[in-house]
mmCIF file of C-alpha atoms and ligand atoms in Angstrom:
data_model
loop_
_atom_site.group_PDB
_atom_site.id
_atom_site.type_symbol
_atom_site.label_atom_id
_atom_site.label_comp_id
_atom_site.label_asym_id
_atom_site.label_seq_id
_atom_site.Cartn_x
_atom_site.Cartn_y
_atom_site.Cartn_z
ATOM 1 C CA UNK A 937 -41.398 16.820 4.438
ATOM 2 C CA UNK A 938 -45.204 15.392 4.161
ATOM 3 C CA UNK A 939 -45.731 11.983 3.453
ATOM 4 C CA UNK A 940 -46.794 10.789 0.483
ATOM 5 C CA UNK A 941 -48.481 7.389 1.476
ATOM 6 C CA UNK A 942 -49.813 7.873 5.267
ATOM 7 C CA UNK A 943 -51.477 4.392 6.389
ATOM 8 C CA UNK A 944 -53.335 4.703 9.962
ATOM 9 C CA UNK A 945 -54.229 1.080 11.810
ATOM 10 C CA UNK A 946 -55.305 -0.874 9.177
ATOM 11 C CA UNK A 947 -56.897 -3.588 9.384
ATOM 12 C CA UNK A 948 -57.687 -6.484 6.515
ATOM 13 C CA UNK A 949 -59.646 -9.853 7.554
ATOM 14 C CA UNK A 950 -60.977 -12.414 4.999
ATOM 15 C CA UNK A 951 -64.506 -14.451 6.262
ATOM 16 C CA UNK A 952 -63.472 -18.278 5.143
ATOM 17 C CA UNK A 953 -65.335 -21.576 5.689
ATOM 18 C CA UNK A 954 -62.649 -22.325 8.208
ATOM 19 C CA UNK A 955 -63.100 -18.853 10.149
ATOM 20 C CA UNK A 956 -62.177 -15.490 9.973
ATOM 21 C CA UNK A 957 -58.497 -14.787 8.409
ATOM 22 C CA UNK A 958 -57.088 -11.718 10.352
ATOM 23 C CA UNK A 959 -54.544 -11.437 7.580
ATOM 24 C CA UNK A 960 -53.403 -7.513 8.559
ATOM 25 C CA UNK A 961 -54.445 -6.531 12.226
ATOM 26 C CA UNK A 962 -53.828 -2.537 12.328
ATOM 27 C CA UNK A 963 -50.462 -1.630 11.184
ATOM 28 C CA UNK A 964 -49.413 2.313 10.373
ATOM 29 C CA UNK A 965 -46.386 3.354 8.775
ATOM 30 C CA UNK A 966 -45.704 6.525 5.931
ATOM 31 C CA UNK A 967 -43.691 6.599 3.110
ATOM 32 C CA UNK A 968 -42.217 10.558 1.952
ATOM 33 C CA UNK A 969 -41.789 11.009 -1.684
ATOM 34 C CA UNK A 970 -38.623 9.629 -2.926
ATOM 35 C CA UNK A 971 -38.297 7.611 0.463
ATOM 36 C CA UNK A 972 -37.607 3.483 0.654
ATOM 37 C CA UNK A 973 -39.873 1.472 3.323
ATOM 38 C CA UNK A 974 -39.315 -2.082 3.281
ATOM 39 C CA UNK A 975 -41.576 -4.207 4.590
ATOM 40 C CA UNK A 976 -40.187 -7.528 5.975
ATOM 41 C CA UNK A 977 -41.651 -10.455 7.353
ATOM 42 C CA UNK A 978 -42.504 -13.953 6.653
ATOM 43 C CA UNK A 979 -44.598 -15.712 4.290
ATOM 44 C CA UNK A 980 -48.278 -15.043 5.998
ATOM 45 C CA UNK A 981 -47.235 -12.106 8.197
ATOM 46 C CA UNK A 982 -49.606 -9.829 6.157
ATOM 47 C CA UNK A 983 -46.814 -7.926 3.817
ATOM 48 C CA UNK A 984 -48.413 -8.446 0.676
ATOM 49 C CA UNK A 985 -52.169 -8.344 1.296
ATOM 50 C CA UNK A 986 -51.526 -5.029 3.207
ATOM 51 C CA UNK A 987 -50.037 -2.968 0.331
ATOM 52 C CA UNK A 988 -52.778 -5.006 -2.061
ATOM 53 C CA UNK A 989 -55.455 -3.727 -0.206
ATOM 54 C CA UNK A 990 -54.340 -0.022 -0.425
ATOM 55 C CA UNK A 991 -54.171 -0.933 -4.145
ATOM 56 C CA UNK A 992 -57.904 -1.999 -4.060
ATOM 57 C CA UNK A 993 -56.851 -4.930 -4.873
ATOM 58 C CA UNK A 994 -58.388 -7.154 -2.127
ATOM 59 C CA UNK A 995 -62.056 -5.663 -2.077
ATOM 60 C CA UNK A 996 -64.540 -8.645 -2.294
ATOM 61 C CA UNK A 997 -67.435 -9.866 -0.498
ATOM 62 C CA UNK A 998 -65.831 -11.664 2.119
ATOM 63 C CA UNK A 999 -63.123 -8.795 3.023
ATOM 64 C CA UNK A 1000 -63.947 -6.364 5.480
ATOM 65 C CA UNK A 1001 -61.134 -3.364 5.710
ATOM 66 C CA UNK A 1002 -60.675 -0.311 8.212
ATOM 67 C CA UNK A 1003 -58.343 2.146 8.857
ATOM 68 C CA UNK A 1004 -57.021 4.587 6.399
ATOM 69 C CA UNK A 1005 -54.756 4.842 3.626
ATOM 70 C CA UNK A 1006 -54.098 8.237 2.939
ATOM 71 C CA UNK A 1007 -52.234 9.127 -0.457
ATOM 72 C CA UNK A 1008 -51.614 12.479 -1.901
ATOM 73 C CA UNK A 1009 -54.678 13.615 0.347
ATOM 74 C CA UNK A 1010 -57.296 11.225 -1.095
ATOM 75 C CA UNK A 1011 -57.861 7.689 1.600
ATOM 76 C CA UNK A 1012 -57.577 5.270 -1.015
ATOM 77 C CA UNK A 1013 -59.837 3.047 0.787
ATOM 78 C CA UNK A 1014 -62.533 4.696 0.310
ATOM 79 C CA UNK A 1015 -61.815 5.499 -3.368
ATOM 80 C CA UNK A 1016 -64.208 4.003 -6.209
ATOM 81 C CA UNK A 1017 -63.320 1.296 -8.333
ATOM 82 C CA UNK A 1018 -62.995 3.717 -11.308
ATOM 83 C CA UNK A 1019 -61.029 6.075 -9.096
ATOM 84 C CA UNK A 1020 -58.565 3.144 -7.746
ATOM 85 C CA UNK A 1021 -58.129 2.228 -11.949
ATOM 86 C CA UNK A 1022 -56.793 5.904 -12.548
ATOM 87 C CA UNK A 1023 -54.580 5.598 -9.570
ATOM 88 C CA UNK A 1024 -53.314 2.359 -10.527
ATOM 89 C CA UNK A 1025 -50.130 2.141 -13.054
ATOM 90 C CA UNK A 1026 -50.415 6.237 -13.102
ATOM 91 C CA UNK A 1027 -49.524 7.656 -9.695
ATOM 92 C CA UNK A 1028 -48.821 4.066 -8.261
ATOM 93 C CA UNK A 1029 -47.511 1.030 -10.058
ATOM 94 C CA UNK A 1030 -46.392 -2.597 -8.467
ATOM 95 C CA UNK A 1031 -43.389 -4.862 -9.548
ATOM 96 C CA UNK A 1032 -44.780 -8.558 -8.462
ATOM 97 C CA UNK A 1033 -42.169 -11.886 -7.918
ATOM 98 C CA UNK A 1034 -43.239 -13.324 -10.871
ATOM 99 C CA UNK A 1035 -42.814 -11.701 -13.939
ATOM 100 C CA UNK A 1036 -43.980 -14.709 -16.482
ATOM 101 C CA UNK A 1037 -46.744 -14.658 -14.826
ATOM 102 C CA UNK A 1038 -47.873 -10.822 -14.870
ATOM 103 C CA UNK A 1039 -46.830 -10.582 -18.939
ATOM 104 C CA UNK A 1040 -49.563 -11.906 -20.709
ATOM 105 C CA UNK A 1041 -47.962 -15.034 -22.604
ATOM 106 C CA UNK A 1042 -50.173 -14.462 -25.799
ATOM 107 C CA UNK A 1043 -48.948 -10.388 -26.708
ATOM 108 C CA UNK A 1044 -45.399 -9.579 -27.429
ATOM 109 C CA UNK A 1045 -43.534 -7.160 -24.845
ATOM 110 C CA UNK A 1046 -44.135 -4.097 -27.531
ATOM 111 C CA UNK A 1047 -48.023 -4.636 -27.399
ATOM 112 C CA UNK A 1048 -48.255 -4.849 -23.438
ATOM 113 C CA UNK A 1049 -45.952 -1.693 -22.816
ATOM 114 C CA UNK A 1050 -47.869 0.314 -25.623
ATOM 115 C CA UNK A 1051 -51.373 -0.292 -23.676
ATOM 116 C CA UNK A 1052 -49.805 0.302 -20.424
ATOM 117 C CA UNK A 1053 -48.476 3.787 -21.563
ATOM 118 C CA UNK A 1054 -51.667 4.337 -23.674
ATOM 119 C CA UNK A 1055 -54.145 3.342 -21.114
ATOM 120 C CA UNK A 1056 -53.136 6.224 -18.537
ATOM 121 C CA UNK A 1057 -51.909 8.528 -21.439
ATOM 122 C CA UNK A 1058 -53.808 10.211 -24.606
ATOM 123 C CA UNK A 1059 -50.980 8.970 -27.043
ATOM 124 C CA UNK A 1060 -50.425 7.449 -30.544
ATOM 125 C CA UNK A 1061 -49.485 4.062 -31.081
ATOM 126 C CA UNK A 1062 -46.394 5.372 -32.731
ATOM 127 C CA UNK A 1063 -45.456 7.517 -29.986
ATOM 128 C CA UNK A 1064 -46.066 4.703 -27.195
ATOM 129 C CA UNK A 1065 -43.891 2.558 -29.159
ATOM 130 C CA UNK A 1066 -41.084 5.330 -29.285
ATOM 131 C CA UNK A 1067 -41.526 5.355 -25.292
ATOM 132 C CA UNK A 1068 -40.873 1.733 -24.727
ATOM 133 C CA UNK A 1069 -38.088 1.765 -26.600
ATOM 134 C CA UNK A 1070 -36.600 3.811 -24.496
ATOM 135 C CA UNK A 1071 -38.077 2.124 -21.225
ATOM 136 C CA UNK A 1072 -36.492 -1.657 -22.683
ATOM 137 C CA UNK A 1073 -33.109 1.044 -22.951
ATOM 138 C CA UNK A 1074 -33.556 2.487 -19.663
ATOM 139 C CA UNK A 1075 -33.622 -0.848 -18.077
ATOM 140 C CA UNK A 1076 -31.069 -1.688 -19.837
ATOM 141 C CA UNK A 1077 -32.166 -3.944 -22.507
ATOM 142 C CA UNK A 1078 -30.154 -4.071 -25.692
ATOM 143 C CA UNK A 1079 -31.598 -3.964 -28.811
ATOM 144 C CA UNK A 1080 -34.422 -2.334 -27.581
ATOM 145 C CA UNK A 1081 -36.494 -1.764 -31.389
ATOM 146 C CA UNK A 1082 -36.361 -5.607 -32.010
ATOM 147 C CA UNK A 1083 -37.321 -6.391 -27.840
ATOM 148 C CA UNK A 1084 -40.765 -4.940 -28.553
ATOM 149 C CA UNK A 1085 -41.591 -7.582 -31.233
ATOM 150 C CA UNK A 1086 -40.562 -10.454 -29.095
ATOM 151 C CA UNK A 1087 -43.145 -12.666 -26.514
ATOM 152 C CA UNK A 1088 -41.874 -13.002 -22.885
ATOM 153 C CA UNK A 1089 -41.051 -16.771 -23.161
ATOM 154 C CA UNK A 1090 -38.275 -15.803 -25.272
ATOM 155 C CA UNK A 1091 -36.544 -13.680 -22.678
ATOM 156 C CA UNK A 1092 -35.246 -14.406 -19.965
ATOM 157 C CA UNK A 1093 -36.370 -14.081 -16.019
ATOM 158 C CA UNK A 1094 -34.396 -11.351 -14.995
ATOM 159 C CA UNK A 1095 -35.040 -9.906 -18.693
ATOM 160 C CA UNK A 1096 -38.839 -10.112 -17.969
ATOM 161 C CA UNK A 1097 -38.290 -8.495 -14.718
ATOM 162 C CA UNK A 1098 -36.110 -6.115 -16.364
ATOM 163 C CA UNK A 1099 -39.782 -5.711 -18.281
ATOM 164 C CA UNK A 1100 -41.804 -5.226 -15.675
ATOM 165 C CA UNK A 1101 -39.626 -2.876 -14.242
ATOM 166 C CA UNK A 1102 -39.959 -0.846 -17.361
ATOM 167 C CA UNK A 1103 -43.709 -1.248 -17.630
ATOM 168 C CA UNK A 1104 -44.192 0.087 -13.669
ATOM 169 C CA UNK A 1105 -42.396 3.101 -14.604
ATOM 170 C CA UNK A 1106 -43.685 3.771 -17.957
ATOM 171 C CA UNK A 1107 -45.793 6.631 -16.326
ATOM 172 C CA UNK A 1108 -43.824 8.014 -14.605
ATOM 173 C CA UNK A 1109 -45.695 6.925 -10.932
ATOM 174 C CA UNK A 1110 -45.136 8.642 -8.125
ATOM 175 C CA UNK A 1111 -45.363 5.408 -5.721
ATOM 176 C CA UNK A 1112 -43.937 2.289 -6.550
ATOM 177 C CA UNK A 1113 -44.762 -0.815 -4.817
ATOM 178 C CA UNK A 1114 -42.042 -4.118 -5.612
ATOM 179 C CA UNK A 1115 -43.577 -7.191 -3.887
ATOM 180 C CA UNK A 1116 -40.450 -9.621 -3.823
ATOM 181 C CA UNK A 1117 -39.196 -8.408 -7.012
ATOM 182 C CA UNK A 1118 -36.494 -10.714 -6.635
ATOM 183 C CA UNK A 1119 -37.047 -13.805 -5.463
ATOM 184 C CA UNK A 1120 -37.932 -15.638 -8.467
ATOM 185 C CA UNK A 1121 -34.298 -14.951 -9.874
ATOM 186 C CA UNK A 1122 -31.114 -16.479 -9.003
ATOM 187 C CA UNK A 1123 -28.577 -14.417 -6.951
ATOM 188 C CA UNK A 1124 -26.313 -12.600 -8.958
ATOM 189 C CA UNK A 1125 -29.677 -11.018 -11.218
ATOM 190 C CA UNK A 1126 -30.887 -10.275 -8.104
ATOM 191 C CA UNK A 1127 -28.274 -7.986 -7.141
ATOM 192 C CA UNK A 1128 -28.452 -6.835 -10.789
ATOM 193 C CA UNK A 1129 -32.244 -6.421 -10.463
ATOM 194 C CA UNK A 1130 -31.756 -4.444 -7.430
ATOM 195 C CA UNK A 1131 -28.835 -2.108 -8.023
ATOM 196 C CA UNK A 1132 -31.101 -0.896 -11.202
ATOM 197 C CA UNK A 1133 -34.547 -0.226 -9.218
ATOM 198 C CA UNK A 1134 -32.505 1.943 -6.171
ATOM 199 C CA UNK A 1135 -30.615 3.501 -9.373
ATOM 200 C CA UNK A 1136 -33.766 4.492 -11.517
ATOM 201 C CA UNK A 1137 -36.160 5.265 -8.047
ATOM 202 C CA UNK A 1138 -32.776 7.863 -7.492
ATOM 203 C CA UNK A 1139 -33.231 9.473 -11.004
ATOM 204 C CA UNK A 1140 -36.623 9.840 -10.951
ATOM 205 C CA UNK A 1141 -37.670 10.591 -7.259
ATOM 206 C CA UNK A 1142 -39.897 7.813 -7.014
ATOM 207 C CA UNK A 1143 -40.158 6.574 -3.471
ATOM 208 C CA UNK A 1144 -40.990 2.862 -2.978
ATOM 209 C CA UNK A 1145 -42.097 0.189 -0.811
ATOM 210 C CA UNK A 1146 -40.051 -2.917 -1.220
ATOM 211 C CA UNK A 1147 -42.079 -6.320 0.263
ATOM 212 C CA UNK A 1148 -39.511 -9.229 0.809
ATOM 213 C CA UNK A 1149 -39.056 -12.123 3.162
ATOM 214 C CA UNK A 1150 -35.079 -11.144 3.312
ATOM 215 C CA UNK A 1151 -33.977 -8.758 5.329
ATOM 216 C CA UNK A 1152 -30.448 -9.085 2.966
ATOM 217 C CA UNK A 1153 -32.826 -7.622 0.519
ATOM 218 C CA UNK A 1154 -34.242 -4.352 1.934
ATOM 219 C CA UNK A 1155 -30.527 -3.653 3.608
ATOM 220 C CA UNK A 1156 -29.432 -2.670 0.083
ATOM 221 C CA UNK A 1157 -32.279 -0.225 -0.621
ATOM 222 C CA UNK A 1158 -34.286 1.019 2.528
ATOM 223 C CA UNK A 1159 -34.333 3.645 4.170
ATOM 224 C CA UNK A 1160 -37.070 2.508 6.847
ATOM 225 C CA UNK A 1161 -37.641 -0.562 7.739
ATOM 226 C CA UNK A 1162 -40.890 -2.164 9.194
ATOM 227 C CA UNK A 1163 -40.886 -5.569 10.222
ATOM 228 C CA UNK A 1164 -44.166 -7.546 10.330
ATOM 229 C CA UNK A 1165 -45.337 -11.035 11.850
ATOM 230 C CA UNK A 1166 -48.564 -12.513 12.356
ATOM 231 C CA UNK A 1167 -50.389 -9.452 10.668
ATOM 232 C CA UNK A 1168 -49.073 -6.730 13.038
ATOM 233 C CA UNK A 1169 -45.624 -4.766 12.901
ATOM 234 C CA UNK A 1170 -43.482 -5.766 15.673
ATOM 235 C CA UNK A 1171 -40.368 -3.553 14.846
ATOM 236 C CA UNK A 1172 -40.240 -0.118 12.661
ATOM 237 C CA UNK A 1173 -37.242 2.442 12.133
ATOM 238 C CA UNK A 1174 -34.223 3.465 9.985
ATOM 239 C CA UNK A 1175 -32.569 0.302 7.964
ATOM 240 C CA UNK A 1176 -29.543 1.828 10.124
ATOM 241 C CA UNK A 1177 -31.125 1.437 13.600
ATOM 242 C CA UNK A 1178 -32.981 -1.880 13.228
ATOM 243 C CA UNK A 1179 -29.326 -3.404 11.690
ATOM 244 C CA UNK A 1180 -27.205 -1.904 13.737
ATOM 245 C CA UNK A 1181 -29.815 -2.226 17.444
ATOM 246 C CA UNK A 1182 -32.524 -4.919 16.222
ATOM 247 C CA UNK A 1183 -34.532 -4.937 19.543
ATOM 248 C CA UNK A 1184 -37.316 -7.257 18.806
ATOM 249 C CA UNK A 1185 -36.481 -11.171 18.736
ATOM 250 C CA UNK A 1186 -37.861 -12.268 15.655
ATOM 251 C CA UNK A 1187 -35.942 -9.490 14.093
ATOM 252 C CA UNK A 1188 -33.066 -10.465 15.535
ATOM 253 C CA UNK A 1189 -34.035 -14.032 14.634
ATOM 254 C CA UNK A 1190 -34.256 -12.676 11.299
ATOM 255 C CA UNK A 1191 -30.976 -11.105 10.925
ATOM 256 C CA UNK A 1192 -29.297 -14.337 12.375
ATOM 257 C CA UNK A 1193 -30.963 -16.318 9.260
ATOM 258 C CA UNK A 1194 -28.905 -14.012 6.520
ATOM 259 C CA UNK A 1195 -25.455 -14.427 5.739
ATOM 260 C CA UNK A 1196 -23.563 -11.072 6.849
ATOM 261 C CA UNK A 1197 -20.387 -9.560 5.994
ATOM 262 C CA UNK A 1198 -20.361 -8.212 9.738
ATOM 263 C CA UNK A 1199 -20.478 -11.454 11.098
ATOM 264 C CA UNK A 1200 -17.632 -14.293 12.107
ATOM 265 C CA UNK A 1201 -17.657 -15.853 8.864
ATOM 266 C CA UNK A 1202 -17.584 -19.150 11.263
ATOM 267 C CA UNK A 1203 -20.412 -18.609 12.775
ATOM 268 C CA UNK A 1204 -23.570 -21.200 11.567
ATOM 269 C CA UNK A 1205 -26.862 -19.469 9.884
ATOM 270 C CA UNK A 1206 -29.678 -20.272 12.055
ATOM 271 C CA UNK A 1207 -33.317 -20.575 11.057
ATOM 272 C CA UNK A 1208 -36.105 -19.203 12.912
ATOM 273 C CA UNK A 1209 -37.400 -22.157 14.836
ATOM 274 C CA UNK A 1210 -41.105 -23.320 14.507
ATOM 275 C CA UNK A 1211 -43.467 -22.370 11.777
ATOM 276 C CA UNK A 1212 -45.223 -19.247 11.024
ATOM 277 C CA UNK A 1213 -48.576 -18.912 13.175
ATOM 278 C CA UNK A 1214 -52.458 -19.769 12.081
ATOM 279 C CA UNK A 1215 -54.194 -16.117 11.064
ATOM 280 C CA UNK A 1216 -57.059 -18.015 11.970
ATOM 281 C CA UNK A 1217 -56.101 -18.680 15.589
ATOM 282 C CA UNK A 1218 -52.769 -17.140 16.182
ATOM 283 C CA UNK A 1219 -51.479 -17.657 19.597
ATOM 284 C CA UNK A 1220 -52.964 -15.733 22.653
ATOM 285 C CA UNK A 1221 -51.299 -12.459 23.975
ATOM 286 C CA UNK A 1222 -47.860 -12.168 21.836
ATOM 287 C CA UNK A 1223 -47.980 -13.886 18.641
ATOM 288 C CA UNK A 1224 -44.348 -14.859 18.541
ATOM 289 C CA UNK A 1225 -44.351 -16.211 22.308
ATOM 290 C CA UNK A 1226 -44.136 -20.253 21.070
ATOM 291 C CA UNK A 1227 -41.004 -19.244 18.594
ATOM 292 C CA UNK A 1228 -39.328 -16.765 21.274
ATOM 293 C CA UNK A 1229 -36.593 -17.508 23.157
ATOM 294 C CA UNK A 1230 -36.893 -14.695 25.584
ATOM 295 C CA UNK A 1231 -40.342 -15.694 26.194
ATOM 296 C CA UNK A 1232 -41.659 -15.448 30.008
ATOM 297 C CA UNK A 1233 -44.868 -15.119 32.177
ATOM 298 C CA UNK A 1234 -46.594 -12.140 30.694
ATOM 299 C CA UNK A 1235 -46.068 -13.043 26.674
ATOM 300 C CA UNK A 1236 -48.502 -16.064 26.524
ATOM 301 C CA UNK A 1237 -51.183 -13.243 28.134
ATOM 302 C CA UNK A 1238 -50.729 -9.801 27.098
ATOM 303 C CA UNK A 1239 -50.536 -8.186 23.698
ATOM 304 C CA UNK A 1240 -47.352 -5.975 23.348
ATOM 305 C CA UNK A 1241 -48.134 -2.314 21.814
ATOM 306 C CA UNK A 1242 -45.853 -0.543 19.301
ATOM 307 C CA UNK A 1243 -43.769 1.822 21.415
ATOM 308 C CA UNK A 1244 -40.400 3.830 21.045
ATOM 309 C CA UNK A 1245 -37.822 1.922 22.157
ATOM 310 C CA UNK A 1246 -36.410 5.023 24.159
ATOM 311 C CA UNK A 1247 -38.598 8.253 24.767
ATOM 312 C CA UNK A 1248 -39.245 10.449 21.800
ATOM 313 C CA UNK A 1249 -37.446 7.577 19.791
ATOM 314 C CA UNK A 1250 -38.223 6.991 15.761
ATOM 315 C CA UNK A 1251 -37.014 3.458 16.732
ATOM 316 C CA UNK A 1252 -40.127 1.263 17.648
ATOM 317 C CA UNK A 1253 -40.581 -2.019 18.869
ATOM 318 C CA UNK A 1254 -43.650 -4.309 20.284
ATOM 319 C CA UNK A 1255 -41.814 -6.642 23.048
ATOM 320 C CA UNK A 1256 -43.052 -6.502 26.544
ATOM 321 C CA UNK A 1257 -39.423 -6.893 27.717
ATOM 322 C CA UNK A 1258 -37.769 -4.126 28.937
ATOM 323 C CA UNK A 1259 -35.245 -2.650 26.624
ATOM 324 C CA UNK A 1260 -32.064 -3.367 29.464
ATOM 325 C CA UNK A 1261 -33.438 -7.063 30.016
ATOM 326 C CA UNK A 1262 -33.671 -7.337 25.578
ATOM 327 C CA UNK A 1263 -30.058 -5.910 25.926
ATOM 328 C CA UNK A 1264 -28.517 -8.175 28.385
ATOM 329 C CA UNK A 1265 -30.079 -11.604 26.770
ATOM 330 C CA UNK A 1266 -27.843 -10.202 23.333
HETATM 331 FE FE1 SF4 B 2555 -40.693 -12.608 23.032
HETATM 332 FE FE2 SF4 B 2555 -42.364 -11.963 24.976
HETATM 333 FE FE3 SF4 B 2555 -41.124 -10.045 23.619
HETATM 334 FE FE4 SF4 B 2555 -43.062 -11.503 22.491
HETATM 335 S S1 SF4 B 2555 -43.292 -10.100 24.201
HETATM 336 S S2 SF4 B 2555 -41.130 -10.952 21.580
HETATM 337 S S3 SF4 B 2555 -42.698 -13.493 23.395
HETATM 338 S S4 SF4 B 2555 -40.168 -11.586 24.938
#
């Protein structure tokens, strides 16, 4: 099948008074229609301002971008402004984290899902209205007619998000991009929150690309999985490989900071140690090398590539240890 969303090496860097941010530094990954990639990393690994930018969100003065972001045939990075404003909330939409923040506090939910549907589509108010009644229903929303006349301080998070869900896929889009879409809520919405994205993406073919800083997260939906830190991926293949063979140490690191059913219940969560590295100055030669326990000579020097972890392997992984020596430190 041909991908959808093809991204080759891009690259995103913001010019600050304090330097030059290299907030994305020439990742590549696809996503094929009805497909899941999750993107995983921590906070400042370059998740968010990577799918952002193919959004055309990011474009500014101080930004310079390469690389290419191919979608449906058209490199979205070199679409206009007026092109990108078609595209967006049409063929692609975006769930954020924060849905209070995305509804505008001053319009009740009816008003804001009635311009979103009217905005891409040549429709009456009256039918618009119809269509989010259904949309609150579809997201499963009781008393949908009344919903639309009510502001989004009167709901509830997960209700809101329930909102934006419904508001994304008002038109029907044929990418949809969830940035955390659950970690403003507490834990059992999330798993509500969750089970009805992967259930409505299912209906309607959608394919996605969940961001999220929990790999717990993306094992419920994903199909792929790419794992980023420091603005590069260091890990990419099937949710099934990198759980069941995580080869890279900070994924590993990763997957030893989530609570797993797999696991000795006994065994202690531990956090990754140190801190997330300076995009300004990240460390020489592999960017993880001060956090890694499996650091030696080489890492502090050389910059690991993206390769298969096995020839003519999906599976990839940028560690300059061999895969044997990863293996035998497990
Ligand atoms: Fe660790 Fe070195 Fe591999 Fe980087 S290259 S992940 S520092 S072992």
């Amino acid at each position: 099948m041909s991908a959808l969303l093809t991204v080759n090496d891009l690259k995103v860097s913001f010019n600050t008074d304090d330097g030059v941010v290299r907030a994305v530094d020439g990742i590549s990954y696809s996503v094929e229609p009805g497909a899941t990639l999750g993107i995983v990393g921590e906070s400042g690994s370059g998740k968010t301002v990577g799918t952002m930018t193919i959004m055309g969100l990011t474009r500014a003065a101080n930004t310079e971008i390469s690389g290419q972001a191919i979608f449906d045939g058209e490199d979205l990075l070199r679409a206009s402004e007026q092109q990108m404003r078609a595209i967006r909330g049409d063929e692609i939409a975006m769930i954020f984290q924060d849905p209070l923040a995305s509804l505008h506090p001053f319009f009740t939910i009816g008003a804001q899902l009635v311009e979103a549907i009217r905005v891409h589509n040549d429709v009456s108010k009256a039918a618009a209205r119809t269509r989010s009644a259904e949309l609150l229903t579809m997201v499963g929303l009781s008393d949908p007619k009344q919903r639309l006349s009510s502001y989004p301080h009167q709901f509830s998070g997960g209700m809101r998000q329930r909102v934006m869900i419904a508001m994304a896929l008002a038109n029907e889009p044929r990418l949809l991009i969830a940035d955390e879409p659950t970690t403003a809520l507490d834990v059992t919405v999330q798993a509500q929150i969750l089970e009805l994205i992967a259930e409505l993406q299912a209906q309607s073919g959608t394919a996605m690309i969940i961001i999220t800083h929990d790999l717990g997260v993306v094992a419920e939906v994903a199909d792929e999985i790419a794992v980023m830190y420091a603005g590069r991926i260091v890990e990419q293949g099937s949710a099934t490989e990198l759980f069941s063979s995580p080869q890279h140490p900070y994924t590993r690191a990763l997957l030893d900071s989530i609570p797993r059913l797999d696991r000795d219940r006994s065994r202690a969560l531990e956090p990754i140690a140190g801190r997330p590295p300076s995009l300004i100055s990240p460390p020489s030669g592999c960017a993880f090398h001060p956090r890694c326990p499996l650091a030696f000579g080489r890492c502090p020097d050389e910059l690991p590539a993206l390769e298969p972890t096995a020839p003519g392997s999906q599976h990839l992984v940028a560690c300059l240890l061999s895969s044997e020596s990863r293996s035998a430190e497990r």
